[in-house]
C-alpha positions in Angstrom: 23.7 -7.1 -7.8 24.9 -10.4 -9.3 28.0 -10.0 -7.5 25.6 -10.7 -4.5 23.8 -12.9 -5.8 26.5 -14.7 -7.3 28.3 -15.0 -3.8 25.0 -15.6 -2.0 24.9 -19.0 -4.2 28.1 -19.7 -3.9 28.4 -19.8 0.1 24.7 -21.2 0.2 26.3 -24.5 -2.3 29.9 -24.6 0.1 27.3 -24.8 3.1 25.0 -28.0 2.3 28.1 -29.5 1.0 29.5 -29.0 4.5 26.1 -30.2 6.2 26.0 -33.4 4.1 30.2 -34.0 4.6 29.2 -33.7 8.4 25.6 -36.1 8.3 28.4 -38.5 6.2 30.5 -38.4 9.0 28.3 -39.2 11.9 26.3 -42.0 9.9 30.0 -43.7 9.4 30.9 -43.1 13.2 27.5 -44.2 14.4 28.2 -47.5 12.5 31.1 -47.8 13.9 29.9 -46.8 17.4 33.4 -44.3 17.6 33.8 -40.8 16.8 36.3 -39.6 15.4 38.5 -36.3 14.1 36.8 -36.7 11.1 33.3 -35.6 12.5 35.2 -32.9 14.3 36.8 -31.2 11.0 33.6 -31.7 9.4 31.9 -30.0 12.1 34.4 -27.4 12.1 34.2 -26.5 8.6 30.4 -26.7 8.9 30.1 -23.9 11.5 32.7 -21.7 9.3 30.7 -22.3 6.4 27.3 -21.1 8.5 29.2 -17.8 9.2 30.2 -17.4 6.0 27.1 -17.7 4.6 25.2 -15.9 7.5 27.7 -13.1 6.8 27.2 -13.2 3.0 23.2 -13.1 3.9 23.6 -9.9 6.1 26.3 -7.9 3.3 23.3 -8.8 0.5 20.6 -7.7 2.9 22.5 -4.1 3.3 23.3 -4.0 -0.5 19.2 -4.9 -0.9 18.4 -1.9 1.9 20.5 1.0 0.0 18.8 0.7 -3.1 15.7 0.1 -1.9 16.0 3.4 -0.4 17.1 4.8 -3.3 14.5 3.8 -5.5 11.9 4.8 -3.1 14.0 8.4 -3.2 13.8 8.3 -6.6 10.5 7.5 -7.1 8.9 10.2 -4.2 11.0 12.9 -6.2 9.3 11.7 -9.3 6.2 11.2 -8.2 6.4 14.8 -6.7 7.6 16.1 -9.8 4.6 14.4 -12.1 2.1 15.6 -9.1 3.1 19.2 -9.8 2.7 19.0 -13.4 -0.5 17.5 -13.1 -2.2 19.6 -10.5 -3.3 22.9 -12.1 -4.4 25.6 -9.3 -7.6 27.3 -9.9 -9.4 30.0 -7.8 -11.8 28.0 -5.7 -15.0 30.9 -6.4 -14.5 32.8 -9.4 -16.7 36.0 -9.1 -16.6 38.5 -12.0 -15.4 42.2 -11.2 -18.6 43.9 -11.7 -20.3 41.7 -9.6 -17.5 41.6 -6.7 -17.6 45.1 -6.4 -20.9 45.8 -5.3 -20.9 42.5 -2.9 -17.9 44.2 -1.2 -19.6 47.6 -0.9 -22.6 46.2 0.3 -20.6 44.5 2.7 -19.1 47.4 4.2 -21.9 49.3 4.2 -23.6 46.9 6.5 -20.6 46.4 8.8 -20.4 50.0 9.1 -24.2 49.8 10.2 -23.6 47.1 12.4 -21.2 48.7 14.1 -22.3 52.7 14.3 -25.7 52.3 13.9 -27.5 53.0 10.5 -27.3 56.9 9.6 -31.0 57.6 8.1 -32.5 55.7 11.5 -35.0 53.0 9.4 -36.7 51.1 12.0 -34.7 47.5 12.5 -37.9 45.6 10.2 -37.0 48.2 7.0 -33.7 48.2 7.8 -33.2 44.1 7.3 -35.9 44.0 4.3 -33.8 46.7 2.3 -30.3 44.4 3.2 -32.4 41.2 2.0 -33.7 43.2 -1.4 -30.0 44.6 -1.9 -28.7 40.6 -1.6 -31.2 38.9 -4.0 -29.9 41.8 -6.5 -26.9 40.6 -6.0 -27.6 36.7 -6.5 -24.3 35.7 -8.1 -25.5 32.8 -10.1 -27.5 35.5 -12.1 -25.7 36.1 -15.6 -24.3 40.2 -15.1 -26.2 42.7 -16.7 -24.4 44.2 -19.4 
């Protein structure tokens, strides 16, 4: 990176020394009223030493563009790394066995009777108070009965 830098400065100094040789050069001509092969070199050297530094600008600019990429490569697969250490998974509802078990047989017993119709024919009022009574049993932020 200094290397850049380094040549950054040093075509940035050759350049205003060119831009003052050539602003020398016309204030002498203009005195004279002539001009001369003098303001012709210095304009010359002036316009290589714009390309030169133009050119030096654009191989910095590319160095600059690589490793910011790679930083930013770098620092996503780091970022990503510390991310997964941080992040612990846990089970978004955590329901004890004992109480899972009857929720899911209670379940299928009323999808059953949804769907076939329930087998000891209670009328459709006892039919959703015994479902209701079997669900508050089941209220899951009740501690388990051991």
């Amino acid at each position: 990176m200094d290397e850049h830098v380094n040549s950054m400065s040093n075509a940035y100094r050759k350049y205003v020394d060119a831009t003052i040789a050539v602003l020398a050069e016309y204030n002498s001509a203009t005195a004279s009223g002539l001009r001369n092969e003098a303001i012709d070199l210095a304009l010359e050297k002036f316009k290589e030493q714009h390309e030169h530094f133009l050119s030096t600008c654009d191989n910095a600019e590319v160095f600059i563009g690589t490793m910011t990429q790679q930083v930013r490569a770098q620092g996503v697969a780091h970022h990503n790394k510390a991310v997964a250490e941080l992040v612990h998974i846990r089970p978004a509802f955590a329901c004890p066995r004992e109480r899972l078990c009857p929720l899911l047989k209670m379940q299928r017993e009323l999808e059953s009777d949804a769907r076939y119709g329930d087998a000891a024919d209670l009328s459709e009022e006892d039919d959703t108070a015994a479902s209701t009574q079997t669900l508050t049993n089941l209220d899951l932020n009740k501690p388990s009965p051991r």
